[in-house]
Each structure stands twice: as structure tokens, then as C-alpha cells.
XYZ file of C-alpha atoms in Angstrom:
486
model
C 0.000 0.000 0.000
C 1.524 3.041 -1.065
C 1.301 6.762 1.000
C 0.736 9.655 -0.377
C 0.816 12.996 1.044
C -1.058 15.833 -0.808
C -0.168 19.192 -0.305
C -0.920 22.496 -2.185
C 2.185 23.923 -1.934
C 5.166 20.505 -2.180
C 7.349 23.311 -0.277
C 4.777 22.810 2.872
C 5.997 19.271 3.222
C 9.817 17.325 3.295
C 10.760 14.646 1.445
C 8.996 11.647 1.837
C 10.902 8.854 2.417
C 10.359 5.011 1.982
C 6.880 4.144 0.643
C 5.627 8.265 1.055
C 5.218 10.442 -1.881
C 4.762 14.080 -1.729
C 1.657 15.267 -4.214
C 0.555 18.535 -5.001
C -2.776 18.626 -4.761
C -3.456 19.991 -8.359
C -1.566 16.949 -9.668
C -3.570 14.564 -7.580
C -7.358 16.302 -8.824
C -6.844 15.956 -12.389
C -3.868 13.581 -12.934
C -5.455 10.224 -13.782
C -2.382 8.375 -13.173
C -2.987 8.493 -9.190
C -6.065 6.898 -9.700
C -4.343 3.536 -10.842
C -3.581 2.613 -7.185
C -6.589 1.928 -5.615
C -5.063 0.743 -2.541
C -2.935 4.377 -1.769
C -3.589 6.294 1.385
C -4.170 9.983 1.259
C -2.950 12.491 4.236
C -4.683 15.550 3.174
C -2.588 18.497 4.468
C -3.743 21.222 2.347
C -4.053 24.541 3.941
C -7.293 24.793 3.905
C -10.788 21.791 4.568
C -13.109 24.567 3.515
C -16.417 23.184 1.470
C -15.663 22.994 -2.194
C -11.902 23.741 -1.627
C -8.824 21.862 -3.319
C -8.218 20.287 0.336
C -12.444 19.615 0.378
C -11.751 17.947 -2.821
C -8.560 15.847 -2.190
C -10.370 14.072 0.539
C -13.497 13.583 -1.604
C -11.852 11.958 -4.735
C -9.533 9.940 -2.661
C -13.038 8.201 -1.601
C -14.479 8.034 -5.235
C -10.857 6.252 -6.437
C -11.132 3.654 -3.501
C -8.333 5.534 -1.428
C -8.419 6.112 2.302
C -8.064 9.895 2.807
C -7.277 10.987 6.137
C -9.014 13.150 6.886
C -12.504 12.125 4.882
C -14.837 14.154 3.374
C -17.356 12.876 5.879
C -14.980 13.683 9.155
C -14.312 17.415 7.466
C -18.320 18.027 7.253
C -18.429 16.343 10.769
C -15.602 18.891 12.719
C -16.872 21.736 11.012
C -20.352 21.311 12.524
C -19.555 21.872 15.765
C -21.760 19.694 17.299
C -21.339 16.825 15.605
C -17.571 17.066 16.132
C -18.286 17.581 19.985
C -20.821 14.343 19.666
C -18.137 12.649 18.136
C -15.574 12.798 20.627
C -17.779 12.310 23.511
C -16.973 8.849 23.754
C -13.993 10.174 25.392
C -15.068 11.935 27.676
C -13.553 9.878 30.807
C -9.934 10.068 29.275
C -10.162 13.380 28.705
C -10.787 13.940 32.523
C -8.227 12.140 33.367
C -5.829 13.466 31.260
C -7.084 17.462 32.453
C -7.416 16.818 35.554
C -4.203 17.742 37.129
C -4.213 21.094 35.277
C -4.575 24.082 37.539
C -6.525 26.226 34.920
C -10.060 25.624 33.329
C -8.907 26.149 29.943
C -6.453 24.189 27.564
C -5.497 23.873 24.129
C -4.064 20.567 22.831
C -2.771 19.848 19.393
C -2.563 16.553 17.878
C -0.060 16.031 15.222
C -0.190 12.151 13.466
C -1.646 11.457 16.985
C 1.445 12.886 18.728
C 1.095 16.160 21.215
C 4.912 18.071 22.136
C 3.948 17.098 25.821
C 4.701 13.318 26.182
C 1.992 13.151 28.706
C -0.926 13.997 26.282
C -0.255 11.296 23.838
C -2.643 8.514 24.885
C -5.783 11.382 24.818
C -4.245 12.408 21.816
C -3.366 8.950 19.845
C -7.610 8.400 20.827
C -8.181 11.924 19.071
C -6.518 10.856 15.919
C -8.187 7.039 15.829
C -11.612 8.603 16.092
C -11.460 11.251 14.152
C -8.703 10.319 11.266
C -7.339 13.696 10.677
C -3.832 14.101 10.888
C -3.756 17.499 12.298
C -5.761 18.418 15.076
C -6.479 21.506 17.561
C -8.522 21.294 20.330
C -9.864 24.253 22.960
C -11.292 22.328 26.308
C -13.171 23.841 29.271
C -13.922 22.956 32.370
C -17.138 23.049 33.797
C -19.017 21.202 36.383
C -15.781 19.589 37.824
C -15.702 18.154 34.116
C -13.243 19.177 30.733
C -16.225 19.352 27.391
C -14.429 20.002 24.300
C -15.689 23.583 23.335
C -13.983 23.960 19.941
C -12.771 21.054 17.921
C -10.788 21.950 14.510
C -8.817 20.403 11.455
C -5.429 22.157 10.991
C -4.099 23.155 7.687
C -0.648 22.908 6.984
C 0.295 26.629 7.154
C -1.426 26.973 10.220
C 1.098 25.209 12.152
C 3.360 27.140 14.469
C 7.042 27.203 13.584
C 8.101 25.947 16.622
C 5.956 23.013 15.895
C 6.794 21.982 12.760
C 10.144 19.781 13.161
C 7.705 17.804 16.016
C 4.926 17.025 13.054
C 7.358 15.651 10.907
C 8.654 13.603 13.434
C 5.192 12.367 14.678
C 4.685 11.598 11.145
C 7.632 9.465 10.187
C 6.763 7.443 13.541
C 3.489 6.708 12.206
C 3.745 5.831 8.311
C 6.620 3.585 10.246
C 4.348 2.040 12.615
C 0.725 1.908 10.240
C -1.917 1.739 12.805
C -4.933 0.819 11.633
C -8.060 2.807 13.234
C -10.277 0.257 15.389
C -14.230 0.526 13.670
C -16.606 -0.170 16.683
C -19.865 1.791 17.132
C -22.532 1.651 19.819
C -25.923 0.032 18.772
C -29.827 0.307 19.811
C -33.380 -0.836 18.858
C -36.515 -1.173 17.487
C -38.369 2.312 17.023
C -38.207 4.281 13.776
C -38.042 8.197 13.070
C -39.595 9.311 9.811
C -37.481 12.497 9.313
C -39.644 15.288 7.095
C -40.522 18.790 6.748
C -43.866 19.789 6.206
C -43.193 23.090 4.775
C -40.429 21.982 2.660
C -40.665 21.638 -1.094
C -39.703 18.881 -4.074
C -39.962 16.675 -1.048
C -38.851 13.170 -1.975
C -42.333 11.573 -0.666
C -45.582 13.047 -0.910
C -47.923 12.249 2.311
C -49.919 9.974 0.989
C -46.682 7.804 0.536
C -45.448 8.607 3.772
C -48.457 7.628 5.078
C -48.000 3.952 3.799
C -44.545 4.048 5.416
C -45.721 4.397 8.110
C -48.479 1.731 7.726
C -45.922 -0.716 6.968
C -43.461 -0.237 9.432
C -46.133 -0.921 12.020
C -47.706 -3.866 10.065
C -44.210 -5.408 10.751
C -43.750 -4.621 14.331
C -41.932 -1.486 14.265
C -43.251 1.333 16.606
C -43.119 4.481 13.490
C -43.478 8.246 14.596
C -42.720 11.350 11.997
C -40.203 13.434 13.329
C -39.319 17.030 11.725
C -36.110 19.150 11.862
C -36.755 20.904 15.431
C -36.531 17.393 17.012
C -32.483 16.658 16.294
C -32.233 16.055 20.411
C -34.633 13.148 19.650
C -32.709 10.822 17.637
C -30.947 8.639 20.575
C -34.605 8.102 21.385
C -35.360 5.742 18.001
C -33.242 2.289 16.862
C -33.635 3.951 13.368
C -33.794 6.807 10.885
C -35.514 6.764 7.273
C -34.784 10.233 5.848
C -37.621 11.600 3.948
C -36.477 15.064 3.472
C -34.326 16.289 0.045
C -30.725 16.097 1.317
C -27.525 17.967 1.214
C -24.142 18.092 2.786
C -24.591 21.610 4.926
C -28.223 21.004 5.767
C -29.618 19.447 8.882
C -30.538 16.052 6.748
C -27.038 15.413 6.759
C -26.266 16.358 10.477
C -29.501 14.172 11.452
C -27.795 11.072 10.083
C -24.741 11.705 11.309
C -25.581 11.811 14.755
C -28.208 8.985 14.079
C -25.182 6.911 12.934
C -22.956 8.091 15.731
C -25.813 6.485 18.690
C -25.540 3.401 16.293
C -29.017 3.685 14.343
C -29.756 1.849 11.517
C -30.165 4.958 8.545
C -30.882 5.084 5.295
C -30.145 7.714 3.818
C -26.624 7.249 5.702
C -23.879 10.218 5.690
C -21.520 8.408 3.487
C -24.196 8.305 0.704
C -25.710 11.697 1.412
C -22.383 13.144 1.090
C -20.422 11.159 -2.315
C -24.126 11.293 -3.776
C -24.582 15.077 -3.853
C -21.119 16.470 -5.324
C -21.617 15.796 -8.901
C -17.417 15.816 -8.646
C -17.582 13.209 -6.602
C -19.641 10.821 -8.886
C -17.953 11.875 -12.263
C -14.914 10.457 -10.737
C -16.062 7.920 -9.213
C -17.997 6.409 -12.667
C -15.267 7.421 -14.610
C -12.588 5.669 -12.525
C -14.705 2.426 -12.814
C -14.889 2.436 -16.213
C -19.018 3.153 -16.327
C -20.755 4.674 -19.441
C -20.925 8.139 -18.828
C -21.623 10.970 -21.123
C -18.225 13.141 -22.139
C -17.216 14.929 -18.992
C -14.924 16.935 -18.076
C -13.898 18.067 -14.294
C -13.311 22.191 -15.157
C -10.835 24.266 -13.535
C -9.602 27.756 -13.282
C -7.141 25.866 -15.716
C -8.630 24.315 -18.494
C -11.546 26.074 -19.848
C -10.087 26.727 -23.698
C -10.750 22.497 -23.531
C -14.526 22.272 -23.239
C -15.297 22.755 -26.389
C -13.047 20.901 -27.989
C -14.098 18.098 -26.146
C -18.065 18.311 -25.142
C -18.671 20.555 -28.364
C -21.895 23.429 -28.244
C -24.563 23.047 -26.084
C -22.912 21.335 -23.184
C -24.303 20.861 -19.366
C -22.633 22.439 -16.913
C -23.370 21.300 -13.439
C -22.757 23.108 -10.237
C -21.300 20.272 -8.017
C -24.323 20.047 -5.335
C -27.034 20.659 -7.948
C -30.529 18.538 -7.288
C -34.060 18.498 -8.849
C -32.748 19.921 -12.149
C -31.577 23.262 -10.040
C -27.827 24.201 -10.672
C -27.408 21.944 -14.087
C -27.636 24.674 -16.905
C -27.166 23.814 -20.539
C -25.128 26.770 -22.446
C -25.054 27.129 -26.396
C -22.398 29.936 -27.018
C -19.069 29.676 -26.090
C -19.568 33.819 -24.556
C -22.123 32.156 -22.419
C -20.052 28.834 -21.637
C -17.492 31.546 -20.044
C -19.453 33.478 -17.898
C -21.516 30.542 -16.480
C -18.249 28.998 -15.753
C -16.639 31.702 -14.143
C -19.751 32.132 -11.874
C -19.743 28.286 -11.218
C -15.922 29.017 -10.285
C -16.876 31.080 -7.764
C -18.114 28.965 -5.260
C -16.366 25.492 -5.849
C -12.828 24.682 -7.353
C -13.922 22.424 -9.356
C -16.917 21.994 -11.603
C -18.732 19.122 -13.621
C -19.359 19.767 -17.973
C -20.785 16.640 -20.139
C -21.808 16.859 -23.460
C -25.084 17.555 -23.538
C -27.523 14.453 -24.599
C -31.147 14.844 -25.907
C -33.565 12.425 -24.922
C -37.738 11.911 -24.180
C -37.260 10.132 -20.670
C -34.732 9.178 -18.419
C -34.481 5.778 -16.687
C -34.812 6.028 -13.089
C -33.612 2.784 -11.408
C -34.680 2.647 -7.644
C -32.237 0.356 -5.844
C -31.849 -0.538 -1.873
C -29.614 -2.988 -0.434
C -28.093 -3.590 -3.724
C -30.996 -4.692 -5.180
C -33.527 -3.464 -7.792
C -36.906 -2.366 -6.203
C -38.676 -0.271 -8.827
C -38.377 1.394 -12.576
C -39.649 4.445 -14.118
C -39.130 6.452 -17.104
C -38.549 10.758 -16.196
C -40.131 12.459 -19.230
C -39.189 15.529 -19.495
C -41.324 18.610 -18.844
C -43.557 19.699 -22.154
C -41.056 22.354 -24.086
C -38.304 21.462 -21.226
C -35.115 19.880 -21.463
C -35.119 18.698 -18.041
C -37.416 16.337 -15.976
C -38.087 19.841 -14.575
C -38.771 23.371 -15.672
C -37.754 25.345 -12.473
C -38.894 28.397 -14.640
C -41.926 27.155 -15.956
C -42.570 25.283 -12.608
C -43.820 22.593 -14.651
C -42.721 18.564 -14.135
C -42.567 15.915 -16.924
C -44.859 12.786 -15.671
C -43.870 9.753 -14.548
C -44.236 5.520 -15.905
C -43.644 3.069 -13.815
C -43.044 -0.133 -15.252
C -42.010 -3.841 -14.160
C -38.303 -4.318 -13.678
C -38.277 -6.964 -16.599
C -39.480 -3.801 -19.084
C -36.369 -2.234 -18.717
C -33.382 -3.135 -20.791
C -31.083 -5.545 -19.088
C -28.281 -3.438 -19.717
C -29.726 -0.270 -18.364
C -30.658 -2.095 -15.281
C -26.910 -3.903 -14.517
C -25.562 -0.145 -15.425
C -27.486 1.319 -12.103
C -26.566 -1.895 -9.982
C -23.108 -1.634 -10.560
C -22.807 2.676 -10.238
C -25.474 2.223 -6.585
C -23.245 -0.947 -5.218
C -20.323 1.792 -6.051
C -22.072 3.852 -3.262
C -22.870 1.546 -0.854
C -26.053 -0.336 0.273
C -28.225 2.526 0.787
C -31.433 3.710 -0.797
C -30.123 5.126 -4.553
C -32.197 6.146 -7.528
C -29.743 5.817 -10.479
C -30.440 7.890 -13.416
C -30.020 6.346 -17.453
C -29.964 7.717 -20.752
C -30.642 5.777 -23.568
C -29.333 6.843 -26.851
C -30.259 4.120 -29.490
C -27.821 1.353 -28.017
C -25.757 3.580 -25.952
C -26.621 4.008 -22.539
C -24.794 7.072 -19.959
C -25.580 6.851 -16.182
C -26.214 10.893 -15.730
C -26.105 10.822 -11.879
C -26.959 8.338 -8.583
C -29.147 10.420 -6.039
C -29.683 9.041 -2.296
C -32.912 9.799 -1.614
C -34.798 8.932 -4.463
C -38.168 9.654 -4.849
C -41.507 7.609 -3.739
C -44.424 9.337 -4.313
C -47.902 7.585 -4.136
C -49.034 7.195 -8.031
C -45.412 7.163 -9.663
C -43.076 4.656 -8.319
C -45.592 2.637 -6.967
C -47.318 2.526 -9.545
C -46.248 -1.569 -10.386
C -45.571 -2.839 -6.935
C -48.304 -0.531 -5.397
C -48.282 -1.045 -1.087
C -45.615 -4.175 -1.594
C -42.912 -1.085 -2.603
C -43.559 0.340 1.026
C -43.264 -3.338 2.797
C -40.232 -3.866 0.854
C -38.669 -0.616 1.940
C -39.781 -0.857 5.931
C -38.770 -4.330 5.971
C -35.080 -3.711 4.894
C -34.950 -1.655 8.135
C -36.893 -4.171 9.976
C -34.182 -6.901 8.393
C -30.915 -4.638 9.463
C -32.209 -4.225 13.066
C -32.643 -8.284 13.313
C -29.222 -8.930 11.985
C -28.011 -6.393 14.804
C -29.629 -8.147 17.519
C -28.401 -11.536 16.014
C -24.790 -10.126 16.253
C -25.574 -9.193 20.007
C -25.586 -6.070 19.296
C -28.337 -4.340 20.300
């Protein structure tokens, strides 16, 4: 297993050494080569972890090529929530007393380099810090209150950001590490048998309309499960429930995502879980990801500050450019002129590093494969809204309607295309999107999430869809208690 570290700047970081090689980050993003090991590790020390940055990104791609970043994408979102980061880390809450308890004062700062601190005498809380959180630079703020140290501030370290005095010690730590090559321990605590239904009634494009909620709910309780509909003012409720079915859109800085993080943190069984929340809504992410497994995808190419004389060349006029956290349609704009290919893209630019352009593919319907636990569970066709070259006219505010049909109607091909992008994910709840262009078929996207309204998907399977989806849930929570643990 080779080590890599990626840095923005290769001055930020010494030689190497056996089995580590220094990266600029640049190089790593859009340098296919790095992509060929798929068994690398990925120390992320850019100088900055801020959303949609070149360190945000490093982290994220490492996941989509199979690498272990440290940090990950997840853990970034996770310390820069402050609550989950706090949530995270309170599993060590007895060490940490121990370790503070001698100290005279009721503050303290600790930093963690490669799971080292310059006082000896911190290393064991500060070898736990690094385990748990995989992030090889670390700062800590801890108060004391109560007769008890809480961490108040818990934050990821970039590069630059560490002191001068420090930095001989980090390189050290790290050369004692890659030397050693501890492996993080993966145990969680577990729970249950009472599911949340996470929604908002006042939200819009919701992912289930009530009706189908409604039957959710019937079915959960028709197996045994005790049900209850939970909205986003009742995030101190989670521990209460043994699991979490997200029906709510999703995103990465939204409380959907901070919901199933804590809901995986107390050990709940969640769909949709952080991991797929977060690689399924950075459009970045899953261009990688496909193209780095060889899927059919439309032309695509990952745009930089860098490279924009090459879209045309290669997606030609009208292309789709996607913002990389673009849902329902929202965000994906199709440009015609290069004049207007330019300023799109330097607006895109803006607000992410990187952006997503594919050619730009004409076609009646999409396929929309739903998929959970890595196996087919419904097909439709998207037709696109009347006059509209999207599934949905955000303009307009007009939707194309929806088929369902058997699984068997759908071309084999289309349907192995989704199961091999969703298993890519994981075993979540996907909805894998599929042109069809004569004999060529693209996967456009895989969304977590995916839609179940009464009257569309259903429209085959009818209340057997719901008892298929509750009883996954129902199935997961067995298998827990089997393994004694819950």
C-alpha cells in the first residue's frame, strides 16, 4: 500500500521517504495516473478543509478512487459542525478527565499532530483523538465546567497553520506513524426497534408526498416497528429511536445530513446514511467515481480555473454544466455559445474549485432505477417537462410525468448499469439515473434519496414497494440483535 501525502504547496511538506510520496494537490485532482492505485492512502494536508476547496476535494476523490483519505470528506463536514464534532468525541469523555485533571486552569489547548502532542503526557488522549477522528492534524480548545473538561472547539489544521516551533515535532510524529501503520479500530454503539420518519412539512420537491409517507408508516407498524414522523426541530430526539428513514431532500450543509450523522454516531440503523448523502450530492464526486470504474458516462470533463479553452473541444456546443451540489434539475444549466459557456463557468468558479461539464444528450425520458440494499426495487421512465429539457422546468414550474413499469421492461443493460454505479455507493437507498441513446446508454447521476411518491413509483408494486422498503430496516435491526448487538 503506497502513501501519499497531498499538499498544495510541495514546499509545505519534506521529502517523503520510503513508501511516502509528496503530491501537489493539483496533480492529484486531475492527474489520472494516481487513480491507478486503488489501494494508496491519502494524508490531506492542504491549507485549507473549507467546502468545495482543493483540500475539500482531495479528501473527496480519494473516496471516489477507492483511497483512504485521512481526513474524509465525511470527518471534514463532521468537525466543522460543531456539534457533531463535539458528539463525536464524547466517547472520550472519561480520558479526557483524566488526562485534564491535574491542570490548575479551566482552559487548555491541545494539538494533535499524526496522533502525537509536544507534551509526552498527552499522547494517549491524543493517539484516541486521531483514531476517532482520522485527521492528521488536530487543535482542540477544552473547558472545564461542572468539575468536568467538554471540548468547546474542535478543529482540522491546515498545513500553514502550524506554528514554527511546531513543525520539526509534526514531521517527526509523522515518520513514527507511516513507520508504525496503525490501523483505526471501527466499533460503534448500537440500539433498537423504534423508527423516526425524518420530514418537513413546509419543505418543497420533497422526496415523498404524504400519501406515501403515510404507507410508510403503515408498513413499518404492520411489521412490528413502533413508526413516529419526526421534523427538523426534534435533532435532540434521535438517541430516542433504533432507526432513521430520511424523507427530506438532502444535502451536505443542511440538517438532513447532520440528522444522520448523529443517528449513525448512537448506532441507528439509517438510510439515507452520511456516506451516501455526502459522495451522492457532489456531482465531482460521482464523475470520478464512474469514470474511474470504467461506467458509461456521457463526455465529462472536471473544469478548472485551468482548463476552460478544452470544453469545447471536447463536449462541443450546447454542453451541461453542473454546479457540483445541484438537485431536482436546479444548478445543471445547458449553455449554447461559447460567450455564455465563459461566464456561467466563471460564476460556477466562484463557489467550488472544481466543476462538472458533459456533453449535452437529448432524450424523451430518463431511466430512473430505484435500488436498496443492492438490489432493484422499482423502474420508471422521467419524461421531461412539455417544451423542457429537463425532468423539470424550475422556470416554468412545470414537471414531466412519470411511468412506472415492471423491472423486466427495462433493458437488461440499463438495469446492470445502475446496480453496478449504486453498489459503487454503498447499500443505501439510490435512484440511479439512465440515458438511452439508441444502443448507448450514460448513467447521468446516482441520487440518495430517491423519490416515492404515491401514483409514480408505486405505480407496479403498489403497497408491496412500502413493505419492501420498511422491511429492509426491519431486516438490518434483526441482523443487529443476532450479532448481540443491540
Amino acid at each position: 500500500m503506497s502513501t501519499l501525502i497531498v499538499v498544495e504547496d510541495p514546499g509545505d511538506w519534506p521529502v517523503g521517504g520510503d513508501g511516502v510520496t509528496v503530491v501537489p494537490a493539483r496533480s492529484y485532482l486531475i492527474d489520472p495516473t494516481y487513480g491507478e492505485d486503488k489501494a494508496a492512502r491519502v494524508f490531506n494536508l492542504c491549507r485549507s478543509y473549507r467546502y468545495q476547496s482543493l483540500g475539500y476535494y482531495v479528501s473527496l476523490l480519494a473516496d471516489a478512487r477507492g483511497h483512504r483519505p485521512w481526513p474524509r470528506a465525511g470527518t471534514i463536514e463532521d468537525i466543522q459542525s460543531q456539534h457533531l464534532g463535539q458528539v463525536l468525541i464524547a466517547s472520550l469523555a472519561q480520558l479526557i478527565d483524566q488526562s485534564l485533571e491535574p491542570l490548575k486552569t479551566d482552559h487548555f489547548e491541545l494539538s494533535v499532530y499524526f496522533g502525537r502532542n509536544v507534551a509526552q503526557r498527552y499522547n494517549v488522549l491524543a493517539e484516541q483523538l486521531f483514531q476517532l477522528l482520522q485527521a492528521p492534524l488536530l487543535h482542540l480548545d477544552f473547558e472545564r465546567t461542572g468539575g468536568h473538561w467538554h471540548a468547546r472547539r474542535v478543529s482540522l489544521v491546515g498545513i500553514g497553520e502550524v506554528p514554527d516551533i511546531h513543525r520539526q515535532f509534526m514531521f517527526d510524529a509523522a515518520t513514527g506513524y507511516f513507520a508504525t501503520r496503525v490501523r483505526p479500530p471501527d466499533g460503534r454503539p448500537a440500539r433498537q426497534y423504534a423508527l423516526a420518519i425524518l420530514h418537513n412539512p413546509e419543505g418543497t420537491h420533497l422526496p415523498s408526498n404524504p400519501e406515501a409517507l403515510a404507507k410508510f408508516a403503515d408498513m413499518g407498524e404492520a411489521l412490528g416497528m413502533r413508526v413516529e414522523f419526526i421534523t427538523p426541530a426534534d435533532y435532540e430526539r434521535v438517541p430516542e429511536f433504533d432507526a432513521l428513514f430520511i424523507r427530506d431532500t438532502t444535502f451536505v450543509h443542511h440538517y438532513t445530513y447532520r440528522f444522520s450523522r448523529l443517528a449513525q454516531s448512537e448506532g441507528l440503523v439509517v438510510i439515507d446514511d452520511p456516506e451516501s448523502i455526502l459522495k451522492c450530492n457532489n456531482k465531482v464526486y460521482l464523475a470520478e467515481m464512474l469514470s474511474h470504474h470504467n461506467l458509461p458516462v456521457p463526455r465529462t470533463l472536471l473544469i478548472h480555473r485551468d482548463n476552460i479553452d478544452q470544453v469545447v473541444p471536447l463536449l462541443a456546443l450546447p454542453c451541461v454544466l453542473k454546479q457540483p451540489d445541484s438537485s431536482f434539475s436546479s444548478g445543471v444549466d445547458k449553455v449554447e455559445t461559447e460567450p455564455q459557456l465563459r461566464e456561467k463557468v466563471a460564476s460556477l468558479l466562484d463557489h467550488s474549485d472544481l466543476i462538472v461539464a458533459q456533453e449535452w444528450l437529448p432524450t424523451e425520458f430518463d431511466w430512473r432505477i430505484g435500488i436498496l440494499d443492492r438490489r432493484v426495487i422499482f423502474v420508471c421512465k422521467y419524461y421531461m417537462a412539455e417544451g423542457h429539457w429537463q425532468i423539470i422546468d424550475h422556470d416554468g414550474e412545470r414537471e414531466g410525468r412519470t411511468e412506472a413499469l415492471a423491472v423486466g421492461e427495462a433493458p437488461p443493460e440499463v438495469v446492470e448499469i445502475a446496480l453496478q454505479a449504486a453498489n459503487l455507493i454503498g447499500d443505501g437507498f439510490y435512484g440511479a439515473d439512465i440515458k438511452q441513446i439508441g444502443n448507448r446508454c450514460c448513467i447521468i447521476e446516482i441520487n440518495d434519496n430517491p423519490n416515492v411518491d404515491a401514483g409514480n413509483e408505486d405505480g407496479v408494486l403498489r403497497d408491496a414497494l412500502y413493505r419492501e422498503v420498511m422491511g429492509v430496516f426491519l431486516r438490518r435491526l434483526e441482523r443487529r440483535r443476532e450479532r448481540g448487538e443491540a
